[in-house]
Amino acid sequence: MTVAGKETPRERYRAQLRAEIKERAWEQIAAAGAPGLSLNAIAKQMGVSGPALYRYFASRDELITELIRDAYRSLADTIGTAAASGADLAGLGRALRAWALHDPQRYFLIYGTPVPGYHAPDDITTIASEIMDALLDAAEPASGPAPAAAEETPLESHLAGHRQWAGDHPASPAARRRALQFWTRLHGVLSLELAGHFAGMGFDPAELYESELRHLT
């Protein structure tokens, strides 16, 4: 039995092996994308047999799940720390870009092309909702939710009945619209920048991103 807070040598070894496997997996993803991830190839790199590696991750999907969970947790913590320090909506946007630029492969694993045949477990959706909750909080006017406007925008009206993405967050219609537009437009710029589509166009993507932030906030 393990004493709380103390790992046995076997547990430490297992944690180290799992961490090394994930590190090798990120290297593979950087070279060939998530669809090319292979536990057997990782085993060969590490000098162990395929069956030995499956004692640490039962399947490729389990390894992908762990990587996606780590990526979402990292971003949720980054956004949460920025929000706790008083960052406004623009500050959260800058935190998002800094996180994405630091490790583009991590960004693309969770916001890029879905891995064929892979379905993420519910707990990952829960972590992702922490990010949106922080944006919804920041999208609300400083004075709190405003009284309902005489006329909602068409998008606000639509979102009133299609708000699964916002969960149970008590955001106003304007805050929901603002947060959703903020999220989608910034991801559009980030995805193009990280994929290299601005290369050779002769402008600084950081300036475009800041322009979007100013327009959205």
CSV table of C-alpha atoms in Angstrom, one decimal:
chain,number,residue,atom,x,y,z
A,1,MET,CA,0.0,0.0,0.0
A,2,THR,CA,1.4,3.4,-0.9
A,3,VAL,CA,1.6,6.1,1.8
A,4,ALA,CA,-0.3,9.2,0.8
A,5,GLY,CA,2.2,11.6,-0.9
A,6,LYS,CA,4.9,9.0,-1.3
A,7,GLU,CA,5.5,7.0,-4.4
A,8,THR,CA,7.1,3.6,-4.5
A,9,PRO,CA,10.2,3.1,-6.7
A,10,ARG,CA,8.0,1.1,-9.1
A,11,GLU,CA,5.4,4.0,-9.3
A,12,ARG,CA,8.2,6.5,-9.9
A,13,TYR,CA,9.6,4.3,-12.7
A,14,ARG,CA,6.2,3.9,-14.3
A,15,ALA,CA,5.6,7.7,-14.2
A,16,GLN,CA,9.0,8.3,-15.8
A,17,LEU,CA,8.3,5.8,-18.5
A,18,ARG,CA,4.9,7.3,-19.3
A,19,ALA,CA,6.5,10.8,-19.4
A,20,GLU,CA,9.1,9.5,-21.9
A,21,ILE,CA,6.5,7.8,-24.0
A,22,LYS,CA,4.5,11.1,-24.2
A,23,GLU,CA,7.7,13.0,-25.1
A,24,ARG,CA,8.4,10.6,-27.9
A,25,ALA,CA,4.8,10.9,-29.0
A,26,TRP,CA,5.1,14.7,-29.3
A,27,GLU,CA,8.2,14.2,-31.4
A,28,GLN,CA,6.2,11.9,-33.7
A,29,ILE,CA,3.3,14.4,-33.9
A,30,ALA,CA,5.7,17.2,-34.8
A,31,ALA,CA,7.2,15.1,-37.6
A,32,ALA,CA,4.1,13.4,-39.1
A,33,GLY,CA,1.0,14.7,-37.3
A,34,ALA,CA,-1.3,12.9,-34.9
A,35,PRO,CA,-2.7,10.4,-37.4
A,36,GLY,CA,0.9,9.0,-37.8
A,37,LEU,CA,1.3,8.3,-34.1
A,38,SER,CA,2.5,4.7,-33.6
A,39,LEU,CA,3.1,3.0,-30.3
A,40,ASN,CA,5.3,0.4,-32.0
A,41,ALA,CA,7.5,3.1,-33.5
A,42,ILE,CA,7.9,4.7,-30.0
A,43,ALA,CA,8.8,1.3,-28.6
A,44,LYS,CA,11.5,0.9,-31.2
A,45,GLN,CA,12.9,4.3,-30.4
A,46,MET,CA,13.0,3.4,-26.7
A,47,GLY,CA,14.6,0.0,-27.3
A,48,VAL,CA,11.7,-2.0,-25.8
A,49,SER,CA,9.1,-4.4,-27.3
A,50,GLY,CA,5.7,-3.2,-28.5
A,51,PRO,CA,3.9,-5.4,-25.8
A,52,ALA,CA,6.1,-3.9,-23.1
A,53,LEU,CA,4.9,-0.4,-24.1
A,54,TYR,CA,1.3,-1.4,-24.0
A,55,ARG,CA,1.6,-1.9,-20.3
A,56,TYR,CA,1.9,1.9,-20.0
A,57,PHE,CA,-0.7,2.9,-22.6
A,58,ALA,CA,-3.2,0.2,-23.6
A,59,SER,CA,-3.8,1.7,-27.1
A,60,ARG,CA,-2.9,4.6,-29.4
A,61,ASP,CA,-6.2,6.3,-28.5
A,62,GLU,CA,-5.3,6.1,-24.8
A,63,LEU,CA,-2.0,7.9,-25.5
A,64,ILE,CA,-3.7,10.5,-27.7
A,65,THR,CA,-6.3,11.1,-24.9
A,66,GLU,CA,-3.5,11.7,-22.4
A,67,LEU,CA,-1.8,14.1,-24.7
A,68,ILE,CA,-5.0,16.0,-25.5
A,69,ARG,CA,-5.9,16.1,-21.8
A,70,ASP,CA,-2.4,17.5,-21.0
A,71,ALA,CA,-2.8,20.1,-23.7
A,72,TYR,CA,-6.2,21.3,-22.6
A,73,ARG,CA,-5.1,21.3,-18.9
A,74,SER,CA,-2.1,23.4,-19.8
A,75,LEU,CA,-4.2,25.9,-21.8
A,76,ALA,CA,-7.0,26.0,-19.1
A,77,ASP,CA,-4.4,26.7,-16.4
A,78,THR,CA,-2.8,29.4,-18.6
A,79,ILE,CA,-6.1,31.2,-19.2
A,80,GLY,CA,-7.2,30.7,-15.6
A,81,THR,CA,-3.9,32.2,-14.3
A,82,ALA,CA,-4.3,35.2,-16.6
A,83,ALA,CA,-7.9,35.7,-15.5
A,84,ALA,CA,-7.0,35.4,-11.8
A,85,SER,CA,-4.3,38.1,-12.3
A,86,GLY,CA,-7.0,40.5,-13.6
A,87,ALA,CA,-6.5,40.1,-17.3
A,88,ASP,CA,-9.3,41.5,-19.4
A,89,LEU,CA,-10.6,39.8,-22.6
A,90,ALA,CA,-7.7,41.2,-24.6
A,91,GLY,CA,-5.3,39.9,-22.0
A,92,LEU,CA,-6.8,36.4,-22.3
A,93,GLY,CA,-6.4,36.6,-26.1
A,94,ARG,CA,-2.7,37.5,-25.7
A,95,ALA,CA,-2.3,34.6,-23.2
A,96,LEU,CA,-3.9,32.3,-25.8
A,97,ARG,CA,-1.5,33.4,-28.6
A,98,ALA,CA,1.6,33.1,-26.3
A,99,TRP,CA,0.6,29.6,-25.3
A,100,ALA,CA,0.0,28.5,-29.0
A,101,LEU,CA,3.3,30.0,-30.2
A,102,HIS,CA,5.2,28.3,-27.5
A,103,ASP,CA,4.2,24.8,-28.8
A,104,PRO,CA,2.2,24.8,-32.1
A,105,GLN,CA,1.9,21.0,-32.2
A,106,ARG,CA,0.1,21.1,-28.8
A,107,TYR,CA,-2.2,23.7,-30.2
A,108,PHE,CA,-2.9,21.8,-33.4
A,109,LEU,CA,-3.6,18.5,-31.5
A,110,ILE,CA,-6.6,20.1,-29.9
A,111,TYR,CA,-7.7,22.7,-32.4
A,112,GLY,CA,-6.4,21.3,-35.7
A,113,THR,CA,-7.8,18.6,-37.9
A,114,PRO,CA,-9.5,15.9,-35.8
A,115,VAL,CA,-7.8,12.5,-35.6
A,116,PRO,CA,-9.8,10.1,-37.8
A,117,GLY,CA,-11.9,7.7,-35.7
A,118,TYR,CA,-10.9,9.3,-32.4
A,119,HIS,CA,-13.5,10.5,-29.8
A,120,ALA,CA,-12.4,12.4,-26.7
A,121,PRO,CA,-13.9,11.4,-23.3
A,122,ASP,CA,-16.2,13.6,-21.4
A,123,ASP,CA,-13.6,14.8,-18.9
A,124,ILE,CA,-11.8,16.6,-21.7
A,125,THR,CA,-14.9,18.5,-22.6
A,126,THR,CA,-15.1,19.5,-18.9
A,127,ILE,CA,-11.6,20.9,-19.0
A,128,ALA,CA,-12.3,22.8,-22.3
A,129,SER,CA,-15.4,24.4,-20.7
A,130,GLU,CA,-13.1,26.0,-18.0
A,131,ILE,CA,-11.6,28.0,-20.9
A,132,MET,CA,-14.9,29.2,-22.3
A,133,ASP,CA,-16.2,30.1,-18.8
A,134,ALA,CA,-13.2,32.4,-18.3
A,135,LEU,CA,-13.9,34.0,-21.7
A,136,LEU,CA,-17.6,34.4,-20.8
A,137,ASP,CA,-16.7,36.1,-17.5
A,138,ALA,CA,-14.4,38.5,-19.3
A,139,ALA,CA,-16.8,39.2,-22.1
A,140,GLU,CA,-19.4,40.6,-19.6
A,141,PRO,CA,-19.4,44.4,-19.0
A,142,ALA,CA,-17.4,45.4,-15.9
A,143,SER,CA,-20.7,46.5,-14.3
A,144,GLY,CA,-22.2,43.0,-14.7
A,145,PRO,CA,-24.9,41.8,-17.1
A,146,ALA,CA,-26.7,44.7,-18.7
A,147,PRO,CA,-30.6,44.7,-18.9
A,148,ALA,CA,-31.9,43.0,-22.0
A,149,ALA,CA,-31.6,45.3,-25.0
A,150,ALA,CA,-34.6,46.4,-26.9
A,151,GLU,CA,-33.4,44.5,-29.9
A,152,GLU,CA,-30.9,41.6,-29.8
A,153,THR,CA,-28.7,41.0,-32.8
A,154,PRO,CA,-29.6,38.1,-35.0
A,155,LEU,CA,-26.7,36.0,-33.6
A,156,GLU,CA,-27.7,36.8,-30.0
A,157,SER,CA,-31.2,35.6,-30.8
A,158,HIS,CA,-30.0,32.5,-32.4
A,159,LEU,CA,-27.6,31.7,-29.5
A,160,ALA,CA,-30.5,32.1,-27.0
A,161,GLY,CA,-31.7,28.7,-28.1
A,162,HIS,CA,-28.4,27.2,-29.1
A,163,ARG,CA,-26.1,27.6,-26.2
A,164,GLN,CA,-24.8,24.2,-25.3
A,165,TRP,CA,-21.3,25.5,-25.9
A,166,ALA,CA,-21.8,27.9,-23.0
A,167,GLY,CA,-23.1,25.3,-20.6
A,168,ASP,CA,-24.8,26.7,-17.5
A,169,HIS,CA,-22.9,29.9,-17.5
A,170,PRO,CA,-25.3,32.8,-16.7
A,171,ALA,CA,-23.8,35.1,-19.3
A,172,SER,CA,-25.9,37.8,-21.0
A,173,PRO,CA,-26.8,37.5,-24.7
A,174,ALA,CA,-24.3,40.2,-25.6
A,175,ALA,CA,-21.5,38.4,-23.6
A,176,ARG,CA,-22.3,35.1,-25.2
A,177,ARG,CA,-22.0,36.7,-28.7
A,178,ARG,CA,-18.9,38.5,-27.8
A,179,ALA,CA,-17.1,35.5,-26.3
A,180,LEU,CA,-18.1,33.2,-29.3
A,181,GLN,CA,-16.9,35.7,-31.9
A,182,PHE,CA,-13.7,36.4,-29.9
A,183,TRP,CA,-13.0,32.6,-29.7
A,184,THR,CA,-13.7,31.8,-33.3
A,185,ARG,CA,-12.0,34.9,-34.9
A,186,LEU,CA,-8.8,34.6,-32.8
A,187,HIS,CA,-8.5,30.9,-33.6
A,188,GLY,CA,-8.9,31.7,-37.2
A,189,VAL,CA,-5.9,34.1,-37.2
A,190,LEU,CA,-3.9,31.7,-35.0
A,191,SER,CA,-4.5,28.7,-37.1
A,192,LEU,CA,-3.4,30.5,-40.3
A,193,GLU,CA,-0.4,31.9,-38.6
A,194,LEU,CA,0.8,28.6,-37.1
A,195,ALA,CA,0.2,26.7,-40.3
A,196,GLY,CA,2.5,29.2,-42.1
A,197,HIS,CA,-0.2,30.7,-44.4
A,198,PHE,CA,1.0,34.3,-43.7
A,199,ALA,CA,4.6,33.5,-44.8
A,200,GLY,CA,5.7,35.7,-47.7
A,201,MET,CA,2.7,38.0,-47.4
A,202,GLY,CA,4.9,40.8,-46.0
A,203,PHE,CA,3.1,41.7,-42.7
A,204,ASP,CA,3.5,40.9,-39.1
A,205,PRO,CA,0.8,38.4,-37.9
A,206,ALA,CA,1.1,39.8,-34.4
A,207,GLU,CA,-0.2,43.2,-35.7
A,208,LEU,CA,-3.2,41.4,-37.3
A,209,TYR,CA,-3.9,39.6,-34.1
A,210,GLU,CA,-3.7,42.8,-32.1
A,211,SER,CA,-6.0,44.5,-34.6
A,212,GLU,CA,-8.6,41.7,-34.1
A,213,LEU,CA,-8.3,42.1,-30.3
A,214,ARG,CA,-8.9,45.8,-30.5
A,215,HIS,CA,-11.9,45.3,-32.8
A,216,LEU,CA,-13.4,42.6,-30.6
A,217,THR,CA,-12.8,44.4,-27.3
